[in-house]
């Protein structure tokens, strides 16, 4: 397995094309707006090297028997699924951010089982190709991005009906040795800092969409692939000198528009090519795994947010107030409810035909549906406890400024430190730090991962409601009611 340093060094060897603010970024590994997201993924490598986390962070590959990073593992049991969620909670606690590597893990498990079933029906060899690819990924300990969300254009139209066919990734040329693809994936998590990408369709498809029913892997720096970096709220604070106003100086998430401009994919990396009726299966499985994931990662980030709110209350001298205690209880209750959903859908997991384990789809969708709501309430309570200072405080440069403003020679720094002093024994700087950290998590750069991503990541709320409707089995529930009510007719 790679160390964190080896992972970061390996990124330097890639020629990934990255654009930001209208320009090409050559040294994207050290770019202050990108590096925090690389640090996050690096933690998935660092923790795997630590004996205390070995059980959570590593697994034994069912393909090779080698010890591998759990992020490259095919889940072999409900216990593996539970460990996945616990690993994600741990990483959320350590980074207070989206650590990005899960999309690849969820893609591995979805593509592994789906390719098995395609081969079963058509006699294709997608599954064997995928196994070979995954063994390479596991042995090299690579980070692979799982890319699903197409731009989609006019939402009322199927892929083949779009005015611009590139609104969904599609095959533009079929050759003896492979295919050429065009299109893009939007708000793609963790694309720049991944070694490879796996592309999957984003919706169920019909026969006319054959050319859009495509899944494949390619290196992130392959010819024709490039990325345009996504903005985050307050992102340019990362370009400032200080380390306080940024809120979380070390870690952050990352999203980008990933463009495929006539990219050639050799046959050995194609996992779906025209078998349109399996597009829906791949989407459903990937989404199910990623909806389970949110019962881990968002809970870990929630742990840090609850801790930050409790610290803010303590610094203000109100930690003993019953109203504050009650808010912290409510935040904990909501956060642990999300965790319960993540654990439940894992415990109820079952084997796929290919042998790896899948979560209970109904419970995974219930998990994510709750994630579309509870973090918003947790954030509201955190802001309630923190008070308005988290959005009105002067900059850290003011706190250290020597510019004289007072009649007795007081500097701007003196004035800020005087009026923003908290309870005795707490430094103004610590108060500043916790307020800025709360701002970062509730409505700054990290809010991308904690708030809006909670709503739209792994599918927007309506996508889960469709799945809940499909999996909820109302007919069986009606039978239960009929039996007890003594209704015998059909
Ligand atoms: Fe992982 Fe959560 Fe980020 Fe998805 S949103 S990649 S599950 S940390
Ligand atoms: Fe996500």
CSV table of N, CA, C and O in Angstrom, one decimal, residues 271-358:
chain,number,residue,atom,x,y,z
A,271,UNK,N,-16.6,-1.7,-19.9
A,271,UNK,CA,-17.3,-2.5,-19.1
A,271,UNK,C,-18.8,-2.6,-19.4
A,271,UNK,O,-19.6,-3.3,-18.8
A,272,UNK,N,-19.2,-1.7,-20.3
A,272,UNK,CA,-20.6,-1.7,-20.8
A,272,UNK,C,-20.6,-1.0,-22.1
A,272,UNK,O,-20.0,0.1,-22.2
A,273,UNK,N,-21.2,-1.6,-23.1
A,273,UNK,CA,-21.1,-1.0,-24.4
A,273,UNK,C,-22.3,-1.3,-25.3
A,273,UNK,O,-22.3,-2.2,-26.1
A,274,UNK,N,-23.4,-0.6,-24.9
A,274,UNK,CA,-24.6,-0.8,-25.7
A,274,UNK,C,-25.7,-1.7,-25.1
A,274,UNK,O,-26.8,-1.7,-25.5
A,275,UNK,N,-25.4,-2.4,-24.0
A,275,UNK,CA,-26.4,-3.3,-23.3
A,275,UNK,C,-27.2,-2.3,-22.4
A,275,UNK,O,-27.1,-2.3,-21.2
A,276,UNK,N,-28.0,-1.6,-23.1
A,276,UNK,CA,-28.7,-0.4,-22.5
A,276,UNK,C,-29.6,-0.8,-21.3
A,276,UNK,O,-29.7,-0.1,-20.3
A,277,UNK,N,-30.1,-2.1,-21.2
A,277,UNK,CA,-31.0,-2.4,-20.1
A,277,UNK,C,-30.2,-2.6,-18.8
A,277,UNK,O,-30.8,-2.7,-17.8
A,278,UNK,N,-28.9,-2.6,-18.9
A,278,UNK,CA,-28.1,-2.7,-17.6
A,278,UNK,C,-27.6,-1.4,-17.1
A,278,UNK,O,-27.0,-1.3,-16.1
A,279,UNK,N,-27.9,-0.3,-17.9
A,279,UNK,CA,-27.5,1.0,-17.4
A,279,UNK,C,-28.2,1.3,-16.1
A,279,UNK,O,-27.6,1.8,-15.1
A,280,UNK,N,-29.5,1.0,-16.0
A,280,UNK,CA,-30.3,1.3,-14.8
A,280,UNK,C,-29.7,0.5,-13.6
A,280,UNK,O,-29.7,1.0,-12.5
A,281,UNK,N,-29.3,-0.7,-13.8
A,281,UNK,CA,-28.8,-1.6,-12.7
A,281,UNK,C,-27.5,-0.9,-12.2
A,281,UNK,O,-27.3,-0.9,-10.9
A,282,UNK,N,-26.7,-0.5,-13.1
A,282,UNK,CA,-25.4,0.1,-12.6
A,282,UNK,C,-25.6,1.4,-11.8
A,282,UNK,O,-25.1,1.6,-10.8
A,283,UNK,N,-26.6,2.2,-12.3
A,283,UNK,CA,-26.9,3.4,-11.6
A,283,UNK,C,-27.5,3.2,-10.2
A,283,UNK,O,-27.0,3.7,-9.3
A,284,UNK,N,-28.4,2.3,-10.2
A,284,UNK,CA,-29.1,1.9,-8.9
A,284,UNK,C,-28.1,1.4,-7.9
A,284,UNK,O,-28.2,1.8,-6.7
A,285,UNK,N,-27.2,0.6,-8.3
A,285,UNK,CA,-26.3,0.0,-7.4
A,285,UNK,C,-25.3,1.0,-6.9
A,285,UNK,O,-25.0,1.1,-5.7
A,286,UNK,N,-24.7,1.7,-7.9
A,286,UNK,CA,-23.8,2.8,-7.4
A,286,UNK,C,-24.4,3.8,-6.5
A,286,UNK,O,-23.9,4.1,-5.4
A,287,UNK,N,-25.6,4.2,-6.9
A,287,UNK,CA,-26.3,5.2,-6.0
A,287,UNK,C,-26.6,4.6,-4.6
A,287,UNK,O,-26.5,5.3,-3.6
A,288,UNK,N,-27.0,3.3,-4.6
A,288,UNK,CA,-27.3,2.7,-3.3
A,288,UNK,C,-26.1,2.7,-2.4
A,288,UNK,O,-26.1,3.0,-1.3
A,289,UNK,N,-24.9,2.3,-3.0
A,289,UNK,CA,-23.7,2.3,-2.2
A,289,UNK,C,-23.3,3.7,-1.7
A,289,UNK,O,-22.9,3.9,-0.6
A,290,UNK,N,-23.5,4.7,-2.6
A,290,UNK,CA,-23.1,6.0,-2.2
A,290,UNK,C,-24.1,6.6,-1.2
A,290,UNK,O,-23.7,7.5,-0.4
A,291,UNK,N,-25.4,6.2,-1.3
A,291,UNK,CA,-26.3,6.7,-0.3
A,291,UNK,C,-26.0,6.0,1.1
A,291,UNK,O,-26.2,6.7,2.1
A,292,UNK,N,-25.5,4.8,1.1
A,292,UNK,CA,-25.0,4.2,2.4
A,292,UNK,C,-23.8,5.0,2.9
A,292,UNK,O,-23.7,5.4,4.1
A,293,UNK,N,-22.9,5.4,1.9
A,293,UNK,CA,-21.7,6.1,2.3
A,293,UNK,C,-22.0,7.4,3.1
A,293,UNK,O,-21.3,7.7,4.1
A,294,UNK,N,-23.1,8.1,2.8
A,294,UNK,CA,-23.4,9.3,3.5
A,294,UNK,C,-23.8,9.1,4.9
A,294,UNK,O,-23.8,10.0,5.7
A,295,UNK,N,-24.2,7.8,5.2
A,295,UNK,CA,-24.5,7.5,6.7
A,295,UNK,C,-23.2,7.4,7.5
A,295,UNK,O,-23.2,7.1,8.7
A,296,UNK,N,-22.1,7.5,6.8
A,296,UNK,CA,-20.7,7.5,7.5
A,296,UNK,C,-20.1,8.8,7.4
A,296,UNK,O,-19.8,9.5,8.4
A,297,UNK,N,-19.8,9.3,6.1
A,297,UNK,CA,-19.0,10.5,6.0
A,297,UNK,C,-19.7,11.7,6.6
A,297,UNK,O,-19.0,12.5,7.3
A,298,UNK,N,-20.9,11.9,6.3
A,298,UNK,CA,-21.6,13.1,6.8
A,298,UNK,C,-21.7,13.1,8.4
A,298,UNK,O,-21.8,14.1,9.0
A,299,UNK,N,-21.8,11.9,8.9
A,299,UNK,CA,-21.9,11.7,10.4
A,299,UNK,C,-20.5,12.1,11.0
A,299,UNK,O,-20.5,12.8,12.1
A,300,UNK,N,-19.5,11.7,10.4
A,300,UNK,CA,-18.1,12.1,10.9
A,300,UNK,C,-17.9,13.6,10.9
A,300,UNK,O,-17.5,14.2,11.8
A,301,UNK,N,-18.4,14.2,9.8
A,301,UNK,CA,-18.3,15.7,9.7
A,301,UNK,C,-19.2,16.3,10.7
A,301,UNK,O,-18.8,17.3,11.4
A,302,UNK,N,-20.4,15.7,10.9
A,302,UNK,CA,-21.3,16.2,11.9
A,302,UNK,C,-20.7,16.1,13.3
A,302,UNK,O,-21.0,17.0,14.1
A,303,UNK,N,-20.0,15.1,13.6
A,303,UNK,CA,-19.3,15.0,14.9
A,303,UNK,C,-18.5,16.2,15.2
A,303,UNK,O,-18.5,16.8,16.3
A,304,UNK,N,-17.7,16.6,14.1
A,304,UNK,CA,-16.8,17.8,14.3
A,304,UNK,C,-17.6,19.1,14.5
A,304,UNK,O,-17.3,19.9,15.3
A,305,UNK,N,-18.7,19.2,13.7
A,305,UNK,CA,-19.5,20.4,13.8
A,305,UNK,C,-20.2,20.5,15.2
A,305,UNK,O,-20.3,21.6,15.7
A,306,UNK,N,-20.7,19.4,15.7
A,306,UNK,CA,-21.3,19.4,17.0
A,306,UNK,C,-20.2,19.8,18.1
A,306,UNK,O,-20.5,20.6,19.0
A,307,UNK,N,-19.0,19.3,17.9
A,307,UNK,CA,-17.9,19.6,18.8
A,307,UNK,C,-17.6,21.1,18.7
A,307,UNK,O,-17.4,21.8,19.7
A,308,UNK,N,-17.6,21.7,17.5
A,308,UNK,CA,-17.3,23.1,17.3
A,308,UNK,C,-18.4,24.0,18.0
A,308,UNK,O,-18.1,25.0,18.6
A,309,UNK,N,-19.7,23.5,17.8
A,309,UNK,CA,-20.7,24.3,18.4
A,309,UNK,C,-20.6,24.3,20.0
A,309,UNK,O,-20.8,25.3,20.6
A,310,UNK,N,-20.3,23.1,20.5
A,310,UNK,CA,-20.1,23.0,22.0
A,310,UNK,C,-19.0,23.9,22.4
A,310,UNK,O,-19.0,24.5,23.5
A,311,UNK,N,-17.9,23.9,21.7
A,311,UNK,CA,-16.7,24.8,22.0
A,311,UNK,C,-17.1,26.3,22.0
A,311,UNK,O,-16.8,27.1,22.9
A,312,UNK,N,-17.9,26.6,21.0
A,312,UNK,CA,-18.4,28.0,20.9
A,312,UNK,C,-19.2,28.4,22.1
A,312,UNK,O,-19.0,29.5,22.7
A,313,UNK,N,-20.1,27.5,22.5
A,313,UNK,CA,-20.9,27.7,23.7
A,313,UNK,C,-20.0,27.9,24.9
A,313,UNK,O,-20.2,28.8,25.8
A,314,UNK,N,-19.0,27.0,25.0
A,314,UNK,CA,-18.1,27.0,26.2
A,314,UNK,C,-17.3,28.4,26.2
A,314,UNK,O,-17.2,29.0,27.3
A,315,UNK,N,-16.8,28.8,25.1
A,315,UNK,CA,-16.0,30.0,25.0
A,315,UNK,C,-16.9,31.2,25.4
A,315,UNK,O,-16.4,32.2,25.9
A,316,UNK,N,-18.2,31.1,25.0
A,316,UNK,CA,-19.1,32.2,25.4
A,316,UNK,C,-19.6,32.2,26.8
A,316,UNK,O,-20.4,33.0,27.3
A,317,UNK,N,-19.2,31.1,27.5
A,317,UNK,CA,-19.6,30.9,28.9
A,317,UNK,C,-21.1,30.5,29.1
A,317,UNK,O,-21.7,30.6,30.1
A,318,UNK,N,-21.7,29.8,28.1
A,318,UNK,CA,-23.1,29.4,28.2
A,318,UNK,C,-23.2,27.9,28.1
A,318,UNK,O,-24.3,27.4,27.9
A,319,UNK,N,-22.1,27.2,28.3
A,319,UNK,CA,-22.3,25.7,28.0
A,319,UNK,C,-23.2,25.0,29.0
A,319,UNK,O,-23.7,23.9,28.8
A,320,UNK,N,-23.4,25.7,30.2
A,320,UNK,CA,-24.3,25.1,31.2
A,320,UNK,C,-25.8,25.4,31.0
A,320,UNK,O,-26.6,24.9,31.6
A,321,UNK,N,-26.0,26.4,30.1
A,321,UNK,CA,-27.4,26.8,29.9
A,321,UNK,C,-28.2,25.6,29.3
A,321,UNK,O,-27.8,24.9,28.4
A,322,UNK,N,-29.4,25.4,29.9
A,322,UNK,CA,-30.2,24.2,29.5
A,322,UNK,C,-30.6,24.2,28.0
A,322,UNK,O,-30.6,23.2,27.3
A,323,UNK,N,-30.8,25.4,27.5
A,323,UNK,CA,-31.2,25.6,26.1
A,323,UNK,C,-30.1,25.1,25.2
A,323,UNK,O,-30.3,24.5,24.1
A,324,UNK,N,-28.8,25.5,25.6
A,324,UNK,CA,-27.7,25.1,24.8
A,324,UNK,C,-27.5,23.5,24.8
A,324,UNK,O,-27.3,22.9,23.8
A,325,UNK,N,-27.6,23.0,26.0
A,325,UNK,CA,-27.4,21.6,26.2
A,325,UNK,C,-28.5,20.8,25.4
A,325,UNK,O,-28.1,19.8,24.7
A,326,UNK,N,-29.7,21.3,25.4
A,326,UNK,CA,-30.7,20.7,24.6
A,326,UNK,C,-30.5,20.7,23.1
A,326,UNK,O,-30.7,19.7,22.4
A,327,UNK,N,-29.9,21.8,22.6
A,327,UNK,CA,-29.6,21.9,21.2
A,327,UNK,C,-28.5,20.9,20.8
A,327,UNK,O,-28.5,20.3,19.8
A,328,UNK,N,-27.5,20.7,21.7
A,328,UNK,CA,-26.5,19.8,21.5
A,328,UNK,C,-27.0,18.3,21.5
A,328,UNK,O,-26.6,17.5,20.7
A,329,UNK,N,-28.0,18.1,22.4
A,329,UNK,CA,-28.6,16.8,22.4
A,329,UNK,C,-29.4,16.5,21.1
A,329,UNK,O,-29.2,15.5,20.5
A,330,UNK,N,-30.1,17.5,20.6
A,330,UNK,CA,-30.8,17.4,19.3
A,330,UNK,C,-29.9,17.1,18.2
A,330,UNK,O,-30.1,16.3,17.3
A,331,UNK,N,-28.8,17.9,18.1
A,331,UNK,CA,-27.8,17.7,17.1
A,331,UNK,C,-27.2,16.3,17.1
A,331,UNK,O,-27.1,15.6,16.0
A,332,UNK,N,-26.9,15.8,18.3
A,332,UNK,CA,-26.4,14.4,18.4
A,332,UNK,C,-27.4,13.4,18.0
A,332,UNK,O,-27.1,12.4,17.3
A,333,UNK,N,-28.7,13.6,18.4
A,333,UNK,CA,-29.7,12.7,18.1
A,333,UNK,C,-29.9,12.6,16.5
A,333,UNK,O,-30.0,11.5,16.0
A,334,UNK,N,-29.9,13.7,15.9
A,334,UNK,CA,-30.0,13.7,14.4
A,334,UNK,C,-28.8,13.0,13.8
A,334,UNK,O,-29.0,12.2,12.8
A,335,UNK,N,-27.6,13.4,14.3
A,335,UNK,CA,-26.4,12.8,13.7
A,335,UNK,C,-26.4,11.3,13.8
A,335,UNK,O,-26.1,10.5,12.9
A,336,UNK,N,-26.7,10.8,15.0
A,336,UNK,CA,-26.7,9.4,15.3
A,336,UNK,C,-27.8,8.6,14.5
A,336,UNK,O,-27.7,7.5,14.2
A,337,UNK,N,-28.9,9.3,14.2
A,337,UNK,CA,-29.9,8.7,13.4
A,337,UNK,C,-29.4,8.4,12.0
A,337,UNK,O,-29.7,7.4,11.5
A,338,UNK,N,-28.6,9.4,11.5
A,338,UNK,CA,-28.0,9.1,10.2
A,338,UNK,C,-27.1,7.9,10.2
A,338,UNK,O,-27.1,7.1,9.3
A,339,UNK,N,-26.3,7.9,11.3
A,339,UNK,CA,-25.4,6.7,11.4
A,339,UNK,C,-26.2,5.4,11.5
A,339,UNK,O,-25.8,4.4,10.9
A,340,UNK,N,-27.2,5.4,12.3
A,340,UNK,CA,-28.1,4.2,12.4
A,340,UNK,C,-28.5,3.7,11.1
A,340,UNK,O,-28.5,2.5,10.8
A,341,UNK,N,-28.9,4.7,10.2
A,341,UNK,CA,-29.4,4.3,8.9
A,341,UNK,C,-28.2,3.6,8.1
A,341,UNK,O,-28.4,2.7,7.4
A,342,UNK,N,-27.0,4.3,8.2
A,342,UNK,CA,-25.8,3.7,7.5
A,342,UNK,C,-25.5,2.3,7.9
A,342,UNK,O,-25.2,1.4,7.1
A,343,UNK,N,-25.6,2.1,9.3
A,343,UNK,CA,-25.2,0.8,9.8
A,343,UNK,C,-26.3,-0.2,9.4
A,343,UNK,O,-26.1,-1.3,9.1
A,344,UNK,N,-27.6,0.3,9.5
A,344,UNK,CA,-28.7,-0.7,9.3
A,344,UNK,C,-28.7,-1.2,7.8
A,344,UNK,O,-28.8,-2.4,7.6
A,345,UNK,N,-28.5,-0.3,6.9
A,345,UNK,CA,-28.5,-0.8,5.5
A,345,UNK,C,-27.3,-1.7,5.2
A,345,UNK,O,-27.3,-2.5,4.3
A,346,UNK,N,-26.3,-1.6,6.0
A,346,UNK,CA,-25.1,-2.4,5.8
A,346,UNK,C,-25.3,-3.8,6.5
A,346,UNK,O,-25.1,-4.8,5.8
A,347,UNK,N,-25.9,-3.8,7.7
A,347,UNK,CA,-26.2,-5.1,8.4
A,347,UNK,C,-27.2,-5.9,7.6
A,347,UNK,O,-27.1,-7.2,7.6
A,348,UNK,N,-28.1,-5.3,6.8
A,348,UNK,CA,-29.1,-6.0,6.1
A,348,UNK,C,-28.6,-6.3,4.6
A,348,UNK,O,-29.4,-6.6,3.8
A,349,UNK,N,-27.3,-6.1,4.4
A,349,UNK,CA,-26.7,-6.3,3.1
A,349,UNK,C,-26.8,-7.8,2.7
A,349,UNK,O,-26.9,-8.7,3.5
A,350,UNK,N,-26.8,-8.0,1.4
A,350,UNK,CA,-26.8,-9.4,0.9
A,350,UNK,C,-25.9,-9.6,-0.3
A,350,UNK,O,-25.5,-8.6,-1.0
A,351,UNK,N,-25.5,-10.8,-0.6
A,351,UNK,CA,-24.6,-11.0,-1.7
A,351,UNK,C,-25.2,-10.8,-3.1
A,351,UNK,O,-26.4,-11.1,-3.3
A,352,UNK,N,-24.5,-10.3,-4.0
A,352,UNK,CA,-24.9,-10.2,-5.4
A,352,UNK,C,-24.6,-11.5,-6.1
A,352,UNK,O,-23.9,-12.3,-5.5
A,353,UNK,N,-25.0,-11.6,-7.3
A,353,UNK,CA,-24.7,-12.9,-8.1
A,353,UNK,C,-23.2,-13.0,-8.3
A,353,UNK,O,-22.6,-14.1,-8.3
A,354,UNK,N,-22.5,-11.9,-8.3
A,354,UNK,CA,-21.0,-11.9,-8.5
A,354,UNK,C,-20.3,-12.2,-7.2
A,354,UNK,O,-19.1,-12.5,-7.3
A,355,UNK,N,-21.0,-12.2,-6.1
A,355,UNK,CA,-20.4,-12.6,-4.8
A,355,UNK,C,-20.0,-11.4,-3.9
A,355,UNK,O,-19.9,-11.7,-2.7
A,356,UNK,N,-19.9,-10.2,-4.4
A,356,UNK,CA,-19.7,-9.1,-3.4
A,356,UNK,C,-21.0,-8.7,-2.8
A,356,UNK,O,-22.1,-9.1,-3.3
A,357,UNK,N,-20.9,-8.0,-1.7
A,357,UNK,CA,-22.1,-7.7,-0.9
A,357,UNK,C,-22.7,-6.3,-1.3
A,357,UNK,O,-21.9,-5.4,-1.5
A,358,UNK,N,-24.0,-6.3,-1.3
A,358,UNK,CA,-24.7,-5.0,-1.6
A,358,UNK,C,-25.5,-4.6,-0.4
A,358,UNK,O,-26.0,-5.5,0.3
